[in-house]
């Protein structure tokens, strides 16, 4: 062996030495250790990734649940207590003389584009109808629709993913069904500054024979036209007229037929009911107030007297009360 070893090159001879064997074993151990550490680190990273994914999913779930709850809370700001100063101002405005100008909205000052060509005035003869047993007139309902339009713009500004609503005034149906017959041309230009089908919901108050107030809502995403009547009537003529209007509007502005699958929904059981003959205008207005934010009509006859004062305060302040939430 010694003779054979003497004939091997020095490098090959070194490979047979105990030191070389230990070094080789140590290198193998280091590789195995590094492999184990890499495996453990990968498992740790995978575990952390799963935790992060679960946390993000939980946050999305909570956000999805909190969104409707937050908007319902915003709608319910209408139930907030009214301060003594605001209440006194509201009562003075409700008792104002017939021709005293109580509130004025100049559309040119509005941040909402669709309101920039709208001017509205409310006089004492109109605000008197916000007294406890008054029947609301167009001027009060329409002014409130303008305020809802501006509140909607604020809500959309705080949530970039939210599509805006649109609020027609009470003369929309008056013109659409003038003299009892349908006439699209009378309202064709009402949407020349915006695409109606880009809205999430559309609201139109209905003055039924100058005797009763109702509300029509179009839910564009759900393809639904819905009627709200605090006395429970179905509203078929207005549902059908609105559906026909949507067909004409789509054909005229989009150059194509309205897609099928639309449903017409009569007044549902969850629509709050009035228990007298004069609160319908407040009910109709607050159906738009709530449904433009949420899917819950979280009010009843017990809230209506408070809502009358709240409407007066909001008209005087030229904004819907939000409690600073938007």
PDB file of C-alpha atoms in Angstrom:
ATOM      1  CA  UNK A   1       0.000   0.000   0.000  1.00  0.00           C
ATOM      2  CA  UNK A   2       2.843   2.335   0.888  1.00  0.00           C
ATOM      3  CA  UNK A   3       4.383   1.703  -2.487  1.00  0.00           C
ATOM      4  CA  UNK A   4       1.019   2.370  -4.180  1.00  0.00           C
ATOM      5  CA  UNK A   5       0.514   5.494  -2.137  1.00  0.00           C
ATOM      6  CA  UNK A   6       3.919   6.756  -3.149  1.00  0.00           C
ATOM      7  CA  UNK A   7       2.898   6.386  -6.788  1.00  0.00           C
ATOM      8  CA  UNK A   8      -0.413   8.511  -6.305  1.00  0.00           C
ATOM      9  CA  UNK A   9      -0.346  12.253  -6.894  1.00  0.00           C
ATOM     10  CA  UNK A  10      -0.432  14.350  -3.744  1.00  0.00           C
ATOM     11  CA  UNK A  11      -3.979  15.640  -4.402  1.00  0.00           C
ATOM     12  CA  UNK A  12      -5.385  12.139  -4.723  1.00  0.00           C
ATOM     13  CA  UNK A  13      -3.476  10.999  -1.662  1.00  0.00           C
ATOM     14  CA  UNK A  14      -4.982  13.859   0.383  1.00  0.00           C
ATOM     15  CA  UNK A  15      -8.482  12.633  -0.451  1.00  0.00           C
ATOM     16  CA  UNK A  16      -7.800   9.455   1.514  1.00  0.00           C
ATOM     17  CA  UNK A  17      -6.673  11.290   4.680  1.00  0.00           C
ATOM     18  CA  UNK A  18      -8.886  11.362   7.822  1.00  0.00           C
ATOM     19  CA  UNK A  19      -8.928  15.182   7.726  1.00  0.00           C
ATOM     20  CA  UNK A  20     -10.313  15.181   4.184  1.00  0.00           C
ATOM     21  CA  UNK A  21     -12.980  12.682   5.152  1.00  0.00           C
ATOM     22  CA  UNK A  22     -14.074  14.839   8.071  1.00  0.00           C
ATOM     23  CA  UNK A  23     -14.150  17.929   5.886  1.00  0.00           C
ATOM     24  CA  UNK A  24     -16.262  16.147   3.331  1.00  0.00           C
ATOM     25  CA  UNK A  25     -18.620  14.952   6.041  1.00  0.00           C
ATOM     26  CA  UNK A  26     -18.854  18.479   7.448  1.00  0.00           C
ATOM     27  CA  UNK A  27     -19.664  19.884   3.995  1.00  0.00           C
ATOM     28  CA  UNK A  28     -22.414  17.299   3.614  1.00  0.00           C
ATOM     29  CA  UNK A  29     -23.772  18.208   7.017  1.00  0.00           C
ATOM     30  CA  UNK A  30     -23.740  21.917   6.150  1.00  0.00           C
ATOM     31  CA  UNK A  31     -25.642  21.221   2.909  1.00  0.00           C
ATOM     32  CA  UNK A  32     -28.212  19.158   4.785  1.00  0.00           C
ATOM     33  CA  UNK A  33     -28.521  21.860   7.441  1.00  0.00           C
ATOM     34  CA  UNK A  34     -28.974  24.568   4.810  1.00  0.00           C
ATOM     35  CA  UNK A  35     -31.594  22.436   3.050  1.00  0.00           C
ATOM     36  CA  UNK A  36     -33.465  21.905   6.318  1.00  0.00           C
ATOM     37  CA  UNK A  37     -33.323  25.622   7.145  1.00  0.00           C
ATOM     38  CA  UNK A  38     -34.587  26.513   3.648  1.00  0.00           C
ATOM     39  CA  UNK A  39     -37.414  24.012   4.045  1.00  0.00           C
ATOM     40  CA  UNK A  40     -38.338  25.401   7.469  1.00  0.00           C
ATOM     41  CA  UNK A  41     -38.195  28.980   6.159  1.00  0.00           C
ATOM     42  CA  UNK A  42     -40.401  28.083   3.197  1.00  0.00           C
ATOM     43  CA  UNK A  43     -42.939  26.488   5.512  1.00  0.00           C
ATOM     44  CA  UNK A  44     -42.799  29.585   7.739  1.00  0.00           C
ATOM     45  CA  UNK A  45     -43.319  31.927   4.781  1.00  0.00           C
ATOM     46  CA  UNK A  46     -46.192  29.774   3.479  1.00  0.00           C
ATOM     47  CA  UNK A  47     -47.784  29.867   6.929  1.00  0.00           C
ATOM     48  CA  UNK A  48     -47.405  33.657   7.144  1.00  0.00           C
ATOM     49  CA  UNK A  49     -48.854  34.023   3.675  1.00  0.00           C
ATOM     50  CA  UNK A  50     -51.871  31.941   4.660  1.00  0.00           C
ATOM     51  CA  UNK A  51     -52.353  34.067   7.782  1.00  0.00           C
ATOM     52  CA  UNK A  52     -52.121  37.276   5.749  1.00  0.00           C
ATOM     53  CA  UNK A  53     -54.595  35.925   3.197  1.00  0.00           C
ATOM     54  CA  UNK A  54     -57.008  34.956   5.971  1.00  0.00           C
ATOM     55  CA  UNK A  55     -56.629  38.375   7.603  1.00  0.00           C
ATOM     56  CA  UNK A  56     -57.241  40.185   4.304  1.00  0.00           C
ATOM     57  CA  UNK A  57     -60.297  38.018   3.629  1.00  0.00           C
ATOM     58  CA  UNK A  58     -61.618  38.807   7.112  1.00  0.00           C
ATOM     59  CA  UNK A  59     -60.995  42.528   6.579  1.00  0.00           C
ATOM     60  CA  UNK A  60     -62.855  42.386   3.258  1.00  0.00           C
ATOM     61  CA  UNK A  61     -65.715  40.533   4.939  1.00  0.00           C
ATOM     62  CA  UNK A  62     -65.875  43.083   7.742  1.00  0.00           C
ATOM     63  CA  UNK A  63     -65.679  45.960   5.278  1.00  0.00           C
ATOM     64  CA  UNK A  64     -68.489  44.428   3.220  1.00  0.00           C
ATOM     65  CA  UNK A  65     -70.566  44.058   6.363  1.00  0.00           C
ATOM     66  CA  UNK A  66     -69.630  47.494   7.685  1.00  0.00           C
ATOM     67  CA  UNK A  67     -70.458  49.292   4.421  1.00  0.00           C
ATOM     68  CA  UNK A  68     -74.242  48.764   4.573  1.00  0.00           C
ATOM     69  CA  UNK A  69     -74.239  49.301   8.338  1.00  0.00           C
ATOM     70  CA  UNK A  70     -72.356  52.581   7.937  1.00  0.00           C
ATOM     71  CA  UNK A  71     -74.763  53.798   5.262  1.00  0.00           C
ATOM     72  CA  UNK A  72     -77.788  52.808   7.325  1.00  0.00           C
ATOM     73  CA  UNK A  73     -76.301  54.737  10.245  1.00  0.00           C
ATOM     74  CA  UNK A  74     -75.844  57.707   7.915  1.00  0.00           C
ATOM     75  CA  UNK A  75     -79.480  57.499   6.818  1.00  0.00           C
ATOM     76  CA  UNK A  76     -80.573  57.267  10.454  1.00  0.00           C
ATOM     77  CA  UNK A  77     -78.807  60.549  11.182  1.00  0.00           C
ATOM     78  CA  UNK A  78     -82.198  62.036  10.291  1.00  0.00           C
ATOM     79  CA  UNK A  79     -83.354  60.743  13.690  1.00  0.00           C
ATOM     80  CA  UNK A  80     -80.666  62.669  15.591  1.00  0.00           C
ATOM     81  CA  UNK A  81     -82.017  65.113  18.195  1.00  0.00           C
ATOM     82  CA  UNK A  82     -82.585  68.613  16.845  1.00  0.00           C
ATOM     83  CA  UNK A  83     -80.980  71.412  18.845  1.00  0.00           C
ATOM     84  CA  UNK A  84     -83.079  74.117  20.431  1.00  0.00           C
ATOM     85  CA  UNK A  85     -81.767  76.852  18.121  1.00  0.00           C
ATOM     86  CA  UNK A  86     -82.487  74.826  14.985  1.00  0.00           C
ATOM     87  CA  UNK A  87     -85.902  73.881  16.297  1.00  0.00           C
ATOM     88  CA  UNK A  88     -86.803  77.541  16.957  1.00  0.00           C
ATOM     89  CA  UNK A  89     -85.630  78.523  13.467  1.00  0.00           C
ATOM     90  CA  UNK A  90     -87.654  75.697  11.951  1.00  0.00           C
ATOM     91  CA  UNK A  91     -90.817  76.725  13.783  1.00  0.00           C
ATOM     92  CA  UNK A  92     -90.367  80.349  12.691  1.00  0.00           C
ATOM     93  CA  UNK A  93     -89.938  79.234   9.084  1.00  0.00           C
ATOM     94  CA  UNK A  94     -93.037  77.019   9.266  1.00  0.00           C
ATOM     95  CA  UNK A  95     -95.026  80.048  10.496  1.00  0.00           C
ATOM     96  CA  UNK A  96     -93.547  82.451   7.921  1.00  0.00           C
ATOM     97  CA  UNK A  97     -95.949  84.665   5.896  1.00  0.00           C
ATOM     98  CA  UNK A  98     -97.040  83.277   2.548  1.00  0.00           C
ATOM     99  CA  UNK A  99     -94.741  85.398   0.336  1.00  0.00           C
ATOM    100  CA  UNK A 100     -91.708  85.476   2.598  1.00  0.00           C
ATOM    101  CA  UNK A 101     -88.722  83.818   0.934  1.00  0.00           C
ATOM    102  CA  UNK A 102     -87.526  81.129   3.340  1.00  0.00           C
ATOM    103  CA  UNK A 103     -84.878  79.303   1.300  1.00  0.00           C
ATOM    104  CA  UNK A 104     -83.297  79.613  -2.113  1.00  0.00           C
ATOM    105  CA  UNK A 105     -80.992  77.318  -4.015  1.00  0.00           C
ATOM    106  CA  UNK A 106     -78.927  78.731  -6.856  1.00  0.00           C
ATOM    107  CA  UNK A 107     -77.777  75.862  -9.031  1.00  0.00           C
ATOM    108  CA  UNK A 108     -74.768  77.784 -10.340  1.00  0.00           C
ATOM    109  CA  UNK A 109     -73.275  77.545  -6.842  1.00  0.00           C
ATOM    110  CA  UNK A 110     -73.846  73.820  -6.542  1.00  0.00           C
ATOM    111  CA  UNK A 111     -70.875  71.418  -6.720  1.00  0.00           C
ATOM    112  CA  UNK A 112     -73.203  68.907  -8.409  1.00  0.00           C
ATOM    113  CA  UNK A 113     -73.173  69.276 -12.177  1.00  0.00           C
ATOM    114  CA  UNK A 114     -76.769  68.149 -12.735  1.00  0.00           C
ATOM    115  CA  UNK A 115     -77.980  70.880 -10.367  1.00  0.00           C
ATOM    116  CA  UNK A 116     -76.083  73.800 -11.906  1.00  0.00           C
ATOM    117  CA  UNK A 117     -78.992  74.798 -14.085  1.00  0.00           C
ATOM    118  CA  UNK A 118     -81.586  74.371 -11.322  1.00  0.00           C
ATOM    119  CA  UNK A 119     -82.912  77.216  -9.199  1.00  0.00           C
ATOM    120  CA  UNK A 120     -85.375  76.599  -6.395  1.00  0.00           C
ATOM    121  CA  UNK A 121     -87.229  78.865  -4.044  1.00  0.00           C
ATOM    122  CA  UNK A 122     -89.302  77.998  -0.997  1.00  0.00           C
ATOM    123  CA  UNK A 123     -91.700  80.562   0.436  1.00  0.00           C
ATOM    124  CA  UNK A 124     -93.743  80.663   3.595  1.00  0.00           C
ATOM    125  CA  UNK A 125     -96.806  79.301   1.833  1.00  0.00           C
ATOM    126  CA  UNK A 126     -94.755  76.186   1.085  1.00  0.00           C
ATOM    127  CA  UNK A 127     -93.005  75.733   4.436  1.00  0.00           C
ATOM    128  CA  UNK A 128     -96.319  76.082   6.251  1.00  0.00           C
ATOM    129  CA  UNK A 129     -97.066  72.632   4.866  1.00  0.00           C
ATOM    130  CA  UNK A 130     -94.375  71.204   7.141  1.00  0.00           C
ATOM    131  CA  UNK A 131     -96.625  71.922  10.110  1.00  0.00           C
ATOM    132  CA  UNK A 132     -97.812  68.754  11.931  1.00  0.00           C
ATOM    133  CA  UNK A 133    -100.830  68.065   9.698  1.00  0.00           C
ATOM    134  CA  UNK A 134     -99.762  69.799   6.486  1.00  0.00           C
ATOM    135  CA  UNK A 135     -99.846  68.119   3.081  1.00  0.00           C
ATOM    136  CA  UNK A 136     -96.492  68.756   1.362  1.00  0.00           C
ATOM    137  CA  UNK A 137     -96.348  70.677  -1.908  1.00  0.00           C
ATOM    138  CA  UNK A 138     -94.019  70.242  -4.885  1.00  0.00           C
ATOM    139  CA  UNK A 139     -91.671  73.023  -3.801  1.00  0.00           C
ATOM    140  CA  UNK A 140     -90.811  71.325  -0.504  1.00  0.00           C
ATOM    141  CA  UNK A 141     -90.488  67.816  -1.946  1.00  0.00           C
ATOM    142  CA  UNK A 142     -88.385  69.040  -4.870  1.00  0.00           C
ATOM    143  CA  UNK A 143     -86.080  71.119  -2.683  1.00  0.00           C
ATOM    144  CA  UNK A 144     -85.497  68.034  -0.567  1.00  0.00           C
ATOM    145  CA  UNK A 145     -84.698  66.016  -3.705  1.00  0.00           C
ATOM    146  CA  UNK A 146     -82.053  68.630  -4.595  1.00  0.00           C
ATOM    147  CA  UNK A 147     -80.546  68.262  -1.119  1.00  0.00           C
ATOM    148  CA  UNK A 148     -80.486  64.474  -1.486  1.00  0.00           C
ATOM    149  CA  UNK A 149     -78.659  64.918  -4.795  1.00  0.00           C
ATOM    150  CA  UNK A 150     -75.982  66.988  -3.085  1.00  0.00           C
ATOM    151  CA  UNK A 151     -75.677  64.534  -0.189  1.00  0.00           C
ATOM    152  CA  UNK A 152     -75.255  61.724  -2.707  1.00  0.00           C
ATOM    153  CA  UNK A 153     -72.376  63.629  -4.311  1.00  0.00           C
ATOM    154  CA  UNK A 154     -70.655  63.899  -0.926  1.00  0.00           C
ATOM    155  CA  UNK A 155     -71.097  60.188  -0.235  1.00  0.00           C
ATOM    156  CA  UNK A 156     -69.687  59.311  -3.671  1.00  0.00           C
ATOM    157  CA  UNK A 157     -66.729  61.645  -3.111  1.00  0.00           C
ATOM    158  CA  UNK A 158     -65.898  59.722   0.081  1.00  0.00           C
ATOM    159  CA  UNK A 159     -66.159  56.348  -1.693  1.00  0.00           C
ATOM    160  CA  UNK A 160     -64.643  56.271  -5.171  1.00  0.00           C
ATOM    161  CA  UNK A 161     -66.190  52.873  -5.945  1.00  0.00           C
ATOM    162  CA  UNK A 162     -69.747  54.106  -5.431  1.00  0.00           C
ATOM    163  CA  UNK A 163     -71.962  54.979  -8.390  1.00  0.00           C
ATOM    164  CA  UNK A 164     -74.108  58.093  -8.000  1.00  0.00           C
ATOM    165  CA  UNK A 165     -77.885  58.220  -7.774  1.00  0.00           C
ATOM    166  CA  UNK A 166     -80.127  60.645  -9.600  1.00  0.00           C
ATOM    167  CA  UNK A 167     -83.174  62.425  -8.208  1.00  0.00           C
ATOM    168  CA  UNK A 168     -85.787  63.761 -10.602  1.00  0.00           C
ATOM    169  CA  UNK A 169     -88.199  66.369  -9.323  1.00  0.00           C
ATOM    170  CA  UNK A 170     -91.955  65.866  -9.134  1.00  0.00           C
ATOM    171  CA  UNK A 171     -92.532  67.457 -12.546  1.00  0.00           C
ATOM    172  CA  UNK A 172     -90.867  64.506 -14.271  1.00  0.00           C
ATOM    173  CA  UNK A 173     -93.991  62.365 -14.045  1.00  0.00           C
ATOM    174  CA  UNK A 174     -96.224  65.396 -14.535  1.00  0.00           C
ATOM    175  CA  UNK A 175     -94.569  65.954 -17.914  1.00  0.00           C
ATOM    176  CA  UNK A 176     -94.145  62.283 -18.825  1.00  0.00           C
ATOM    177  CA  UNK A 177     -97.846  61.607 -18.277  1.00  0.00           C
ATOM    178  CA  UNK A 178     -99.229  65.028 -19.154  1.00  0.00           C
ATOM    179  CA  UNK A 179    -102.988  64.991 -19.683  1.00  0.00           C
ATOM    180  CA  UNK A 180    -103.025  61.296 -18.849  1.00  0.00           C
ATOM    181  CA  UNK A 181    -101.044  60.101 -21.880  1.00  0.00           C
ATOM    182  CA  UNK A 182     -97.418  59.004 -22.117  1.00  0.00           C
ATOM    183  CA  UNK A 183     -95.098  61.458 -23.913  1.00  0.00           C
ATOM    184  CA  UNK A 184     -91.357  60.756 -23.889  1.00  0.00           C
ATOM    185  CA  UNK A 185     -90.539  63.911 -25.840  1.00  0.00           C
ATOM    186  CA  UNK A 186     -91.629  66.033 -22.880  1.00  0.00           C
ATOM    187  CA  UNK A 187     -88.727  64.727 -20.777  1.00  0.00           C
ATOM    188  CA  UNK A 188     -86.249  63.703 -23.462  1.00  0.00           C
ATOM    189  CA  UNK A 189     -83.884  66.588 -22.664  1.00  0.00           C
ATOM    190  CA  UNK A 190     -83.928  66.019 -18.910  1.00  0.00           C
ATOM    191  CA  UNK A 191     -80.846  63.762 -19.149  1.00  0.00           C
ATOM    192  CA  UNK A 192     -78.830  65.641 -21.759  1.00  0.00           C
ATOM    193  CA  UNK A 193     -76.000  66.321 -19.273  1.00  0.00           C
ATOM    194  CA  UNK A 194     -75.571  62.785 -17.937  1.00  0.00           C
ATOM    195  CA  UNK A 195     -76.078  59.109 -18.752  1.00  0.00           C
ATOM    196  CA  UNK A 196     -79.063  57.852 -16.776  1.00  0.00           C
ATOM    197  CA  UNK A 197     -77.860  54.248 -17.075  1.00  0.00           C
ATOM    198  CA  UNK A 198     -74.560  55.096 -15.387  1.00  0.00           C
ATOM    199  CA  UNK A 199     -76.473  55.786 -12.166  1.00  0.00           C
ATOM    200  CA  UNK A 200     -76.959  53.169  -9.478  1.00  0.00           C
ATOM    201  CA  UNK A 201     -80.492  54.258  -8.623  1.00  0.00           C
ATOM    202  CA  UNK A 202     -82.940  56.818  -9.973  1.00  0.00           C
ATOM    203  CA  UNK A 203     -85.744  58.375  -7.919  1.00  0.00           C
ATOM    204  CA  UNK A 204     -88.851  60.201  -9.092  1.00  0.00           C
ATOM    205  CA  UNK A 205     -91.539  61.519  -6.721  1.00  0.00           C
ATOM    206  CA  UNK A 206     -95.108  61.028  -7.879  1.00  0.00           C
ATOM    207  CA  UNK A 207     -97.809  63.579  -7.127  1.00  0.00           C
ATOM    208  CA  UNK A 208    -100.930  61.464  -7.644  1.00  0.00           C
ATOM    209  CA  UNK A 209    -103.755  63.799  -8.644  1.00  0.00           C
ATOM    210  CA  UNK A 210    -102.587  66.505  -6.214  1.00  0.00           C
ATOM    211  CA  UNK A 211    -103.920  64.250  -3.484  1.00  0.00           C
ATOM    212  CA  UNK A 212    -101.195  61.751  -2.606  1.00  0.00           C
ATOM    213  CA  UNK A 213     -97.411  61.415  -2.745  1.00  0.00           C
ATOM    214  CA  UNK A 214     -95.525  58.244  -3.730  1.00  0.00           C
ATOM    215  CA  UNK A 215     -92.013  57.437  -4.950  1.00  0.00           C
ATOM    216  CA  UNK A 216     -90.704  55.470  -7.924  1.00  0.00           C
ATOM    217  CA  UNK A 217     -87.191  54.025  -7.792  1.00  0.00           C
ATOM    218  CA  UNK A 218     -85.160  52.499 -10.603  1.00  0.00           C
ATOM    219  CA  UNK A 219     -82.427  50.106  -9.465  1.00  0.00           C
ATOM    220  CA  UNK A 220     -80.283  49.974 -12.599  1.00  0.00           C
ATOM    221  CA  UNK A 221     -78.006  47.131 -11.485  1.00  0.00           C
ATOM    222  CA  UNK A 222     -80.905  44.905 -10.434  1.00  0.00           C
ATOM    223  CA  UNK A 223     -83.047  45.873 -13.427  1.00  0.00           C
ATOM    224  CA  UNK A 224     -85.915  46.734 -11.141  1.00  0.00           C
ATOM    225  CA  UNK A 225     -88.512  49.489 -11.101  1.00  0.00           C
ATOM    226  CA  UNK A 226     -90.067  49.748  -7.647  1.00  0.00           C
ATOM    227  CA  UNK A 227     -93.006  51.694  -6.245  1.00  0.00           C
ATOM    228  CA  UNK A 228     -93.308  53.058  -2.704  1.00  0.00           C
ATOM    229  CA  UNK A 229     -96.758  54.025  -1.461  1.00  0.00           C
ATOM    230  CA  UNK A 230     -97.338  54.640   2.249  1.00  0.00           C
ATOM    231  CA  UNK A 231    -100.966  53.653   1.736  1.00  0.00           C
ATOM    232  CA  UNK A 232    -100.059  50.381   0.037  1.00  0.00           C
ATOM    233  CA  UNK A 233    -101.250  50.914  -3.553  1.00  0.00           C
ATOM    234  CA  UNK A 234     -99.383  49.065  -6.286  1.00  0.00           C
ATOM    235  CA  UNK A 235     -98.683  51.952  -8.670  1.00  0.00           C
ATOM    236  CA  UNK A 236     -98.874  49.910 -11.885  1.00  0.00           C
ATOM    237  CA  UNK A 237     -99.473  52.909 -14.207  1.00  0.00           C
ATOM    238  CA  UNK A 238     -96.319  54.617 -12.912  1.00  0.00           C
ATOM    239  CA  UNK A 239     -94.248  51.435 -12.967  1.00  0.00           C
ATOM    240  CA  UNK A 240     -95.215  50.778 -16.573  1.00  0.00           C
ATOM    241  CA  UNK A 241     -94.646  54.396 -17.568  1.00  0.00           C
ATOM    242  CA  UNK A 242     -91.157  54.368 -16.038  1.00  0.00           C
ATOM    243  CA  UNK A 243     -90.282  51.094 -17.753  1.00  0.00           C
ATOM    244  CA  UNK A 244     -91.454  52.513 -21.090  1.00  0.00           C
ATOM    245  CA  UNK A 245     -89.432  55.662 -20.408  1.00  0.00           C
ATOM    246  CA  UNK A 246     -86.305  53.556 -19.791  1.00  0.00           C
ATOM    247  CA  UNK A 247     -86.866  51.753 -23.093  1.00  0.00           C
ATOM    248  CA  UNK A 248     -87.233  55.030 -24.985  1.00  0.00           C
ATOM    249  CA  UNK A 249     -84.293  56.577 -23.172  1.00  0.00           C
ATOM    250  CA  UNK A 250     -82.003  53.637 -23.970  1.00  0.00           C
ATOM    251  CA  UNK A 251     -83.103  53.558 -27.588  1.00  0.00           C
ATOM    252  CA  UNK A 252     -82.615  57.312 -28.005  1.00  0.00           C
ATOM    253  CA  UNK A 253     -79.413  57.863 -26.026  1.00  0.00           C
ATOM    254  CA  UNK A 254     -77.703  54.484 -26.468  1.00  0.00           C
ATOM    255  CA  UNK A 255     -78.913  53.565 -29.946  1.00  0.00           C
ATOM    256  CA  UNK A 256     -80.025  50.091 -28.870  1.00  0.00           C
ATOM    257  CA  UNK A 257     -82.887  48.313 -27.193  1.00  0.00           C
ATOM    258  CA  UNK A 258     -83.054  48.047 -23.416  1.00  0.00           C
ATOM    259  CA  UNK A 259     -81.995  44.604 -22.229  1.00  0.00           C
ATOM    260  CA  UNK A 260     -84.716  42.285 -20.999  1.00  0.00           C
ATOM    261  CA  UNK A 261     -85.141  40.866 -17.534  1.00  0.00           C
ATOM    262  CA  UNK A 262     -86.562  43.967 -15.850  1.00  0.00           C
ATOM    263  CA  UNK A 263     -89.035  43.523 -13.014  1.00  0.00           C
ATOM    264  CA  UNK A 264     -91.783  45.879 -11.848  1.00  0.00           C
ATOM    265  CA  UNK A 265     -92.221  45.741  -8.078  1.00  0.00           C
ATOM    266  CA  UNK A 266     -95.405  46.970  -6.435  1.00  0.00           C
ATOM    267  CA  UNK A 267     -95.371  48.424  -2.941  1.00  0.00           C
ATOM    268  CA  UNK A 268     -93.891  45.784  -0.656  1.00  0.00           C
ATOM    269  CA  UNK A 269     -94.935  44.872   2.875  1.00  0.00           C
ATOM    270  CA  UNK A 270     -91.835  46.466   4.383  1.00  0.00           C
ATOM    271  CA  UNK A 271     -92.765  49.893   2.988  1.00  0.00           C
ATOM    272  CA  UNK A 272     -93.656  52.058   6.012  1.00  0.00           C
ATOM    273  CA  UNK A 273     -97.350  52.949   6.245  1.00  0.00           C
ATOM    274  CA  UNK A 274     -98.963  56.204   7.253  1.00  0.00           C
ATOM    275  CA  UNK A 275    -101.842  56.210   9.716  1.00  0.00           C
ATOM    276  CA  UNK A 276    -103.431  59.467   8.594  1.00  0.00           C
ATOM    277  CA  UNK A 277    -104.333  61.313   5.414  1.00  0.00           C
ATOM    278  CA  UNK A 278    -101.580  63.940   5.228  1.00  0.00           C
ATOM    279  CA  UNK A 279     -98.098  62.490   5.912  1.00  0.00           C
ATOM    280  CA  UNK A 280     -97.603  60.864   2.487  1.00  0.00           C
ATOM    281  CA  UNK A 281     -95.143  63.509   1.243  1.00  0.00           C
ATOM    282  CA  UNK A 282     -92.828  62.950   4.181  1.00  0.00           C
ATOM    283  CA  UNK A 283     -93.055  59.169   3.739  1.00  0.00           C
ATOM    284  CA  UNK A 284     -92.260  59.421   0.019  1.00  0.00           C
ATOM    285  CA  UNK A 285     -89.329  61.782   0.611  1.00  0.00           C
ATOM    286  CA  UNK A 286     -87.808  59.539   3.249  1.00  0.00           C
ATOM    287  CA  UNK A 287     -88.184  56.451   1.083  1.00  0.00           C
ATOM    288  CA  UNK A 288     -85.752  58.218  -1.273  1.00  0.00           C
ATOM    289  CA  UNK A 289     -83.668  59.385   1.698  1.00  0.00           C
ATOM    290  CA  UNK A 290     -83.160  55.801   2.915  1.00  0.00           C
ATOM    291  CA  UNK A 291     -83.128  53.821  -0.334  1.00  0.00           C
ATOM    292  CA  UNK A 292     -80.485  56.060  -1.896  1.00  0.00           C
ATOM    293  CA  UNK A 293     -78.104  54.878   0.843  1.00  0.00           C
ATOM    294  CA  UNK A 294     -79.298  51.458   1.946  1.00  0.00           C
ATOM    295  CA  UNK A 295     -81.872  48.740   1.385  1.00  0.00           C
ATOM    296  CA  UNK A 296     -83.650  49.244   4.710  1.00  0.00           C
ATOM    297  CA  UNK A 297     -86.600  51.562   5.259  1.00  0.00           C
ATOM    298  CA  UNK A 298     -85.801  51.981   8.929  1.00  0.00           C
ATOM    299  CA  UNK A 299     -88.554  54.409   9.906  1.00  0.00           C
ATOM    300  CA  UNK A 300     -92.242  54.440  10.781  1.00  0.00           C
ATOM    301  CA  UNK A 301     -95.154  56.751  11.484  1.00  0.00           C
ATOM    302  CA  UNK A 302     -93.603  57.463  14.889  1.00  0.00           C
ATOM    303  CA  UNK A 303     -90.687  59.267  13.199  1.00  0.00           C
ATOM    304  CA  UNK A 304     -92.685  61.492  10.873  1.00  0.00           C
ATOM    305  CA  UNK A 305     -93.263  64.533  13.087  1.00  0.00           C
ATOM    306  CA  UNK A 306     -89.539  64.607  13.848  1.00  0.00           C
ATOM    307  CA  UNK A 307     -88.780  64.240  10.130  1.00  0.00           C
ATOM    308  CA  UNK A 308     -90.977  67.254   9.333  1.00  0.00           C
ATOM    309  CA  UNK A 309     -88.813  69.454  11.562  1.00  0.00           C
ATOM    310  CA  UNK A 310     -85.675  67.775  10.210  1.00  0.00           C
ATOM    311  CA  UNK A 311     -86.731  68.583   6.626  1.00  0.00           C
ATOM    312  CA  UNK A 312     -87.302  72.215   7.581  1.00  0.00           C
ATOM    313  CA  UNK A 313     -83.915  72.445   9.292  1.00  0.00           C
ATOM    314  CA  UNK A 314     -82.197  70.811   6.310  1.00  0.00           C
ATOM    315  CA  UNK A 315     -83.912  73.214   3.900  1.00  0.00           C
ATOM    316  CA  UNK A 316     -82.817  76.193   6.002  1.00  0.00           C
ATOM    317  CA  UNK A 317     -79.242  74.847   6.209  1.00  0.00           C
ATOM    318  CA  UNK A 318     -79.267  73.892   2.507  1.00  0.00           C
ATOM    319  CA  UNK A 319     -77.852  70.469   3.283  1.00  0.00           C
ATOM    320  CA  UNK A 320     -78.962  67.092   4.597  1.00  0.00           C
ATOM    321  CA  UNK A 321     -77.907  66.503   8.187  1.00  0.00           C
ATOM    322  CA  UNK A 322     -75.130  63.896   8.265  1.00  0.00           C
ATOM    323  CA  UNK A 323     -73.691  64.445  11.727  1.00  0.00           C
ATOM    324  CA  UNK A 324     -70.279  65.044  10.160  1.00  0.00           C
ATOM    325  CA  UNK A 325     -70.116  61.495   8.791  1.00  0.00           C
ATOM    326  CA  UNK A 326     -69.530  62.808   5.246  1.00  0.00           C
TER     327      UNK A 326
END
